[in-house]
GROMACS .gro file of C-alpha atoms in nm:
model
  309
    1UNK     CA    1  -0.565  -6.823   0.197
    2UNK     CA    2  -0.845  -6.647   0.292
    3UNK     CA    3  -0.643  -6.463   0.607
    4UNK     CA    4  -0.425  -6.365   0.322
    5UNK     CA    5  -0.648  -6.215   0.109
    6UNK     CA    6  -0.744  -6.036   0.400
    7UNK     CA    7  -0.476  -5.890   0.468
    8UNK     CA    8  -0.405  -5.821   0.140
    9UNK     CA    9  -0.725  -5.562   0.093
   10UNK     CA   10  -0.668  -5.384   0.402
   11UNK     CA   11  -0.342  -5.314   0.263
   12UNK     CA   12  -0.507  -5.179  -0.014
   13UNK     CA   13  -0.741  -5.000   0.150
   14UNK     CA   14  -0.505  -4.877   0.469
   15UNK     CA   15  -0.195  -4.780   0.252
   16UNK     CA   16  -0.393  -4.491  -0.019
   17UNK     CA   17  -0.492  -4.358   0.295
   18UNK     CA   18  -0.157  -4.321   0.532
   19UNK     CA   19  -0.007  -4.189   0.235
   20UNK     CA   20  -0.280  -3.926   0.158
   21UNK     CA   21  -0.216  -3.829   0.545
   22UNK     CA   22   0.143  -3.743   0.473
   23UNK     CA   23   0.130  -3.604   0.200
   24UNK     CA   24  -0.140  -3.363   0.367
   25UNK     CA   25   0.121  -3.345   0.668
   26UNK     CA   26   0.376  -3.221   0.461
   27UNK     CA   27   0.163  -2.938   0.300
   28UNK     CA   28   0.078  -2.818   0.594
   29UNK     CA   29   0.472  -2.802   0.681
   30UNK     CA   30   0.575  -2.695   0.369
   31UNK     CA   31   0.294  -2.378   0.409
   32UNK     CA   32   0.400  -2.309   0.786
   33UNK     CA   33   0.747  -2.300   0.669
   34UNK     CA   34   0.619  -2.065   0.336
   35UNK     CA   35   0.452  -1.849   0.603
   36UNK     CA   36   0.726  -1.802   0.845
   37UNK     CA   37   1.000  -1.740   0.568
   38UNK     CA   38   0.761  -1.497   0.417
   39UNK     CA   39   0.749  -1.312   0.713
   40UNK     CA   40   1.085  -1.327   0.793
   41UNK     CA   41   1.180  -1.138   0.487
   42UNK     CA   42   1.236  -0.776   0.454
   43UNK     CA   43   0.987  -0.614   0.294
   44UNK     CA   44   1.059  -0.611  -0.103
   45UNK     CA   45   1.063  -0.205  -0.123
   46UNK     CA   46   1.132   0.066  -0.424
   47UNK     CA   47   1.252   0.362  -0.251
   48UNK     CA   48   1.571   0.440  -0.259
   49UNK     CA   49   1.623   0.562   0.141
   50UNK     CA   50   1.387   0.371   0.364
   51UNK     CA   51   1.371   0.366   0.786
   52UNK     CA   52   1.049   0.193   0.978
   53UNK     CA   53   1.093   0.302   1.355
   54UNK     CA   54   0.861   0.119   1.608
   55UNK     CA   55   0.848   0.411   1.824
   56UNK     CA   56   0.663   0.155   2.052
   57UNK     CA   57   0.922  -0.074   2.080
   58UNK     CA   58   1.180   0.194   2.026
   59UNK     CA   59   1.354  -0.012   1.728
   60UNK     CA   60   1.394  -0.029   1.406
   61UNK     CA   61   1.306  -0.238   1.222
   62UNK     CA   62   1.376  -0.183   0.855
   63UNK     CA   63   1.618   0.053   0.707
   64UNK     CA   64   1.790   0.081   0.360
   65UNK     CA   65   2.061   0.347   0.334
   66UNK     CA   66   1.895   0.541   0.670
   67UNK     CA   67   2.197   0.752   0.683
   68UNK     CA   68   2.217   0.927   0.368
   69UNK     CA   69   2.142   1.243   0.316
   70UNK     CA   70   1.903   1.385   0.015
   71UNK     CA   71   1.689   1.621  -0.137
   72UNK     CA   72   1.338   1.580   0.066
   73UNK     CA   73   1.093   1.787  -0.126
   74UNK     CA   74   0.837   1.883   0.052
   75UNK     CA   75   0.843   1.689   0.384
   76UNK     CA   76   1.054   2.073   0.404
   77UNK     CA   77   0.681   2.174   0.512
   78UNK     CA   78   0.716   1.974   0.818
   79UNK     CA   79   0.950   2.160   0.916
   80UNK     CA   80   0.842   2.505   0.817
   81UNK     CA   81   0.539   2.455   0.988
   82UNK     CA   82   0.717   2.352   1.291
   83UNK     CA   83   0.859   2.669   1.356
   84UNK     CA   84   0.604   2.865   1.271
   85UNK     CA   85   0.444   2.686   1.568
   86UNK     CA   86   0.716   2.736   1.795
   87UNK     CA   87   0.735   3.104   1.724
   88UNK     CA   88   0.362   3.098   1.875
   89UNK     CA   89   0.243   3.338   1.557
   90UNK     CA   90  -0.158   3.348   1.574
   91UNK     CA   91  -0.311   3.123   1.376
   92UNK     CA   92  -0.617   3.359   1.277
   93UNK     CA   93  -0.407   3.620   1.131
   94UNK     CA   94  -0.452   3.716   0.799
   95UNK     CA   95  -0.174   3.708   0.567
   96UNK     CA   96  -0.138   3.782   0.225
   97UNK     CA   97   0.026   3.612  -0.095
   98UNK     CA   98   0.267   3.850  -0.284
   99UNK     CA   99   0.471   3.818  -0.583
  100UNK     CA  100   0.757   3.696  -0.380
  101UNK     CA  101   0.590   3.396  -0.275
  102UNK     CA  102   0.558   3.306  -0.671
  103UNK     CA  103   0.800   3.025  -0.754
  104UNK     CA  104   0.926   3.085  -1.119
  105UNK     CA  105   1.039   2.719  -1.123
  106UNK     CA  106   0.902   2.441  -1.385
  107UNK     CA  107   0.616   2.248  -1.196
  108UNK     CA  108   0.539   2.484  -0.959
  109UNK     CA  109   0.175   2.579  -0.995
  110UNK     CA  110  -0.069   2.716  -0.786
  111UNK     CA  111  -0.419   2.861  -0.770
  112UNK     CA  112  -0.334   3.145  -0.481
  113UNK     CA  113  -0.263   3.439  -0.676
  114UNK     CA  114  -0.043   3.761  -0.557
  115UNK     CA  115  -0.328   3.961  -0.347
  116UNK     CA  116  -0.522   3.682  -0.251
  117UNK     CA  117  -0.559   3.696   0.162
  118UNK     CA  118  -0.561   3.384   0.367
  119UNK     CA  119  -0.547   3.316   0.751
  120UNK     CA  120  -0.186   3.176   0.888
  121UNK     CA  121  -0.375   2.849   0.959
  122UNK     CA  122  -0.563   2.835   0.666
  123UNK     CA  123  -0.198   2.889   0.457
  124UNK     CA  124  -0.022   2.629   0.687
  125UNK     CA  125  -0.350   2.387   0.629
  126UNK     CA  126  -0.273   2.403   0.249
  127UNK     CA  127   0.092   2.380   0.292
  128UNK     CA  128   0.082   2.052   0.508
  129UNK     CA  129  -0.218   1.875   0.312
  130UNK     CA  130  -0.200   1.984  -0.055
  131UNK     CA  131   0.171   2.067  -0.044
  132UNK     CA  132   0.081   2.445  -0.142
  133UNK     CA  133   0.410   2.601  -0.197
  134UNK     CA  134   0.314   2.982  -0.243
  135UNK     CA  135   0.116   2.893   0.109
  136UNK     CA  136   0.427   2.788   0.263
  137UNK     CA  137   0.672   3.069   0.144
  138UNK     CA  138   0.424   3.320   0.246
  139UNK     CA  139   0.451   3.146   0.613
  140UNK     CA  140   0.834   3.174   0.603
  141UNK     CA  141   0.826   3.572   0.460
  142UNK     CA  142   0.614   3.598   0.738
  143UNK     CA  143   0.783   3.433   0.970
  144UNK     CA  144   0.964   3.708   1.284
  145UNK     CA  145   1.291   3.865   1.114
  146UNK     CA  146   1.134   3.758   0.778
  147UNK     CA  147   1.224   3.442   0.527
  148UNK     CA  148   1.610   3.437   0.663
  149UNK     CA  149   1.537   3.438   1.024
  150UNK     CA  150   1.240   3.144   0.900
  151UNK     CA  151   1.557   2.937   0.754
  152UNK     CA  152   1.762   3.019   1.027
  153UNK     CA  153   1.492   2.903   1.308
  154UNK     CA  154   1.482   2.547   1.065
  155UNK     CA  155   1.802   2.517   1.077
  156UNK     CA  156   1.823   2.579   1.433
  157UNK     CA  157   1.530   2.341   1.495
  158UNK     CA  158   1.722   2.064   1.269
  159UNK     CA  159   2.060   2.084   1.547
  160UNK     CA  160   1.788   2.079   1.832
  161UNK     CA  161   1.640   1.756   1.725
  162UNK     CA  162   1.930   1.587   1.627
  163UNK     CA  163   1.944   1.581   1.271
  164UNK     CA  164   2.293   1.611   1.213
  165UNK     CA  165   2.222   1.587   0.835
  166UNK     CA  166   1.946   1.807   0.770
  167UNK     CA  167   2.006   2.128   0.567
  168UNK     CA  168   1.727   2.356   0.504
  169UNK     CA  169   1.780   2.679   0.226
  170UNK     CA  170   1.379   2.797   0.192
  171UNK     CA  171   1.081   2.678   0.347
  172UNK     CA  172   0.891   2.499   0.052
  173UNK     CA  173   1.107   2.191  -0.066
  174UNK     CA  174   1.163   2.346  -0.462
  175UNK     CA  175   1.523   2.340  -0.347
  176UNK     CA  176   1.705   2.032  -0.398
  177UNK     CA  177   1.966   2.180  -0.159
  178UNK     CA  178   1.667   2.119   0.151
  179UNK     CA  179   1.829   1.771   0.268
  180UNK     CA  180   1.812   1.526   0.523
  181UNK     CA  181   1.835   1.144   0.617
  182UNK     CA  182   1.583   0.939   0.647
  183UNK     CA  183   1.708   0.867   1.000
  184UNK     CA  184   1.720   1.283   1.044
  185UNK     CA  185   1.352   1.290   0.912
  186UNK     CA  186   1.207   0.993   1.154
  187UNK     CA  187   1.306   1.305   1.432
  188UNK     CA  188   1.104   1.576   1.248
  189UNK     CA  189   0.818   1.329   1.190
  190UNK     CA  190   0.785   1.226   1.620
  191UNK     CA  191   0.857   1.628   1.678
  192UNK     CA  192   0.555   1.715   1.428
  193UNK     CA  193   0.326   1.414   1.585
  194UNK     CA  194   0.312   1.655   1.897
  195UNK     CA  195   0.149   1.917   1.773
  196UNK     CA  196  -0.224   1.887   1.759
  197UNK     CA  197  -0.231   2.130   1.420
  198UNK     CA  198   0.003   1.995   1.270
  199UNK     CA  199  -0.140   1.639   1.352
  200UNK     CA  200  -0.430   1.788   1.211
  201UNK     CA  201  -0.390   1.986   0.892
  202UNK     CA  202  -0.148   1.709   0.768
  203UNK     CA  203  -0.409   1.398   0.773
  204UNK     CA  204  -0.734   1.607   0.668
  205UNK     CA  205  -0.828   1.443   0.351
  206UNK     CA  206  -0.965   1.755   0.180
  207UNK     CA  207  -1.013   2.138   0.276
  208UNK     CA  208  -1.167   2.426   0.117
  209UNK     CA  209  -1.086   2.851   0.161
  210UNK     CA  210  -1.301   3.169   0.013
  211UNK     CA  211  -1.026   3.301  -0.210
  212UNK     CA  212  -1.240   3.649  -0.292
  213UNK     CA  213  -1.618   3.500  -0.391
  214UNK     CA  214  -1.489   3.183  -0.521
  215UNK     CA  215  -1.452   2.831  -0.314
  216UNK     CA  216  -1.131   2.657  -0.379
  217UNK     CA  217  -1.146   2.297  -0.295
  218UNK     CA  218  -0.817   2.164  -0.242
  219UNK     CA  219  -0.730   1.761  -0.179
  220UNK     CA  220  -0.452   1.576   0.033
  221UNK     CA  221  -0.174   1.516  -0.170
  222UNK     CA  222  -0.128   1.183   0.047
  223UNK     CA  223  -0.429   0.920  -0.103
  224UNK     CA  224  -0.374   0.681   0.255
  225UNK     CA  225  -0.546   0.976   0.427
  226UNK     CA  226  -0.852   0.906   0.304
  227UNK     CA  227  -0.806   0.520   0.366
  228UNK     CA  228  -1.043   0.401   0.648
  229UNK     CA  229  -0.802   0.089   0.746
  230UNK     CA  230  -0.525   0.345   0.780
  231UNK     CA  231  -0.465   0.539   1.144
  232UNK     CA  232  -0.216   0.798   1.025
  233UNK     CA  233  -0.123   1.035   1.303
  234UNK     CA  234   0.106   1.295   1.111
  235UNK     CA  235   0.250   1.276   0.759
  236UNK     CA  236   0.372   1.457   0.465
  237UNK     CA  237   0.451   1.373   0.102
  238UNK     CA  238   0.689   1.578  -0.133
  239UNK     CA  239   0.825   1.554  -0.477
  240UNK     CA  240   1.036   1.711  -0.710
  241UNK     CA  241   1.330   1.593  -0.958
  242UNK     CA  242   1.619   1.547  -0.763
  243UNK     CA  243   1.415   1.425  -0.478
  244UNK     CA  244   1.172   1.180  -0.657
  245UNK     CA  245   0.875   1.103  -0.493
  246UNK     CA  246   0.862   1.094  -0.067
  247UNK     CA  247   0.684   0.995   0.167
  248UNK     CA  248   0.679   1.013   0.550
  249UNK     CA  249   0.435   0.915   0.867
  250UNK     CA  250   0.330   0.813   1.179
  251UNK     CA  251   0.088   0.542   1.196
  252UNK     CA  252  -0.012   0.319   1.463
  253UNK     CA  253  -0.014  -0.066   1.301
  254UNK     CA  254  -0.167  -0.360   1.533
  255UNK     CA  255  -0.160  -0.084   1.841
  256UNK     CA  256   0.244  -0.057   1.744
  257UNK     CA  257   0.322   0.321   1.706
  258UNK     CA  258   0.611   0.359   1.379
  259UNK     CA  259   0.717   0.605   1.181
  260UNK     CA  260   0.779   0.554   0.833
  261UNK     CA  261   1.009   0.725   0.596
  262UNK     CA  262   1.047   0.651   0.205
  263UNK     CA  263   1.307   0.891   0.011
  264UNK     CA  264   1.315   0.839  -0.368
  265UNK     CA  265   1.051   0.651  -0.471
  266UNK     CA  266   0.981   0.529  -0.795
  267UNK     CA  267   0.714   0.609  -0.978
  268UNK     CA  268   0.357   0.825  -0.856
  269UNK     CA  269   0.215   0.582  -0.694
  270UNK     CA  270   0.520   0.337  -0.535
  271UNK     CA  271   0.529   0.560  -0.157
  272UNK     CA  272   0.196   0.458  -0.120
  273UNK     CA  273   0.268   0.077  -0.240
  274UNK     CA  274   0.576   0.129  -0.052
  275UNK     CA  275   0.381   0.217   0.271
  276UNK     CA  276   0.163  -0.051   0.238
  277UNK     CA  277   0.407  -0.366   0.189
  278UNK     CA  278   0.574  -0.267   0.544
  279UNK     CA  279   0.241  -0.262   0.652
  280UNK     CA  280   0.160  -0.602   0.535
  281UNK     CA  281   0.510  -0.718   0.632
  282UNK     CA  282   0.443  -0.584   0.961
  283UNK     CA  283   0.121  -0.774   1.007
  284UNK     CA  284   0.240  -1.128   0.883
  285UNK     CA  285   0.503  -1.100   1.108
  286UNK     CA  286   0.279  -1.079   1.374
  287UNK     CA  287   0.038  -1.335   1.281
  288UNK     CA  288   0.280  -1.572   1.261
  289UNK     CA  289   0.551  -1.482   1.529
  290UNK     CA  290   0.310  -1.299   1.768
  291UNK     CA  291   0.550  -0.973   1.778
  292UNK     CA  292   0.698  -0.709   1.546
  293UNK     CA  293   0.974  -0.782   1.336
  294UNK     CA  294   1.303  -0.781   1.523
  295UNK     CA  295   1.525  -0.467   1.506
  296UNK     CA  296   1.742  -0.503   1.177
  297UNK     CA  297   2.042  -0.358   1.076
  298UNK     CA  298   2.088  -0.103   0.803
  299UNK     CA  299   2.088  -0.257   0.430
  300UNK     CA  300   2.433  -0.201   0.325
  301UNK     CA  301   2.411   0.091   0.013
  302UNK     CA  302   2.505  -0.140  -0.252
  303UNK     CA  303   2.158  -0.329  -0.226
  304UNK     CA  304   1.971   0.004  -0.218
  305UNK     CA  305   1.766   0.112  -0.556
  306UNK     CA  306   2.022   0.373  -0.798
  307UNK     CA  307   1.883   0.750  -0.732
  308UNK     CA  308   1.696   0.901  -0.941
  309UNK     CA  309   1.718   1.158  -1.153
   0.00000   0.00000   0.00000
């Protein structure tokens, strides 16, 4: 009798605890398996048109309708200021803003006024980091053979890198009829990473010019430029209607060199949120796999955000 009573509070005492222990073990399974499904999934994005390119890896790894082509905005200023560069025009010149270079559009403001004189690089500095539009039409009037021969060298530059999609009308991105894929605008980004000004003027966070005896202070349209856990290499934002809000970049993430584009975004500050879920997604990947993502197919159209408007 007493053996059995024993046995009987060891039992007791024994059972609770084995039990406790699975029930622990199975948390800890059930939050491995949370982990690596969470990282398995695509990242849960807002823009329309999406592509992440590990240029390291030379894959991608995300894209969402990669291969349509729309209205870009402003990442047009890429572009522009691409083949200004090419054309090897000096960089110290002075130019000046005319009447021409005012954009009688809804939206379009600005603070350089017709007469006010700027260097090239001080105009393509505004252009690429505050998305100054009477900067970057005065760099395309100015451009050899004028604005058309400016269009003509974009276009020409488009064919050269392989963007079979890209259409460029005027070098500011007011024009809805400026288009490209996402895939097209990956190409422009890597082309644009290679040139140190562009690299440059594009991730300064803030920049001032002497417009006559007044200081104009002028800000980075793009707020991840000013975001110390961010290494942004080259990037460009743009926005108008048809276009919604865009966003592209290369980045280095975890020593991984990618390129980022979002097309269509919704809302003012989605890009940005956009930018830093793949981030994220990127990172938990790693933790838990050791390795970027895998390359992915394209997500088929009809899973893709509608445009907007």
């Amino acid at each position: 009798m007493k053996h059995r009573g024993r046995l009987a509070w060891l039992l007791a005492l024994v059972c609770p605890l084995a039990a406790g222990a699975a029930v622990a073990q199975n948390q800890g399974q059930a939050v491995r398996v949370k982990l690596e499904r969470a990282a398995a999934r695509e990242p849960a994005l807002r823009s329309s048109a999406a592509l992440v390119w590990d240029a390291t890896g030379s894959s991608v790894l995300y894209a969402r309708r990669s291969d349509v082509a729309m209205p870009i905005a402003s990442i047009t200023k890429l572009m522009t200021s691409l083949v200004v560069m090419d054309a090897g025009q000096p960089l110290d010149e002075t130019l000046s803003i005319t009447a021409e270079d005012v954009a009688h559009r809804r939206g379009a403001v600005s603070r350089l006024t017709p007469g006010v004189e700027l260097s090239r690089g001080d105009l393509m500095h505004l252009a690429l980091m505050a998305s100054e539009n009477r900067a970057a039409h005065a760099l395309g009037r100015n451009f050899p053979g004028g604005l058309e021969a400016c269009v003509a060298a974009m276009n020409a530059k488009a064919r050269e890198l392989g963007m079979t999609s890209a259409h460029f009308v005027e070098p500011t991105g007011l024009s809805d009829e400026n288009v490209a894929s996402a895939e097209d605008l990956s190409k422009l980004v890597m082309a644009a990473a290679k040139v140190p000004a562009i690299r440059e003027f594009s991730t300064d966070t803030s920049y001032e010019v002497q417009v006559g005896r007044r200081m104009l202070t002028y800000r980075s349209t793009d707020s991840l430029t000013s975001k110390s856990d961010w290494d942004i290499v080259v990037q460009k934002t743009g926005y108008i209607a048809h276009a919604g809000r865009c966003l592209v970049m290369q980045t280095v993430i975890d020593a991984r060199t990618v390129v980022i584009v979002l097309l269509n975004s919704y809302g003012k500050r989605t890009r940005v949120a956009d930018a830093r879920r793949i981030r994220r997604w990127m990172q938990t990947y790693e933790q838990s796999h050791g390795d970027a993502p895998p390359a992915a197919p394209a997500v088929p159209a009809a899973t893709a955000a509608p445009a907007a408007t």
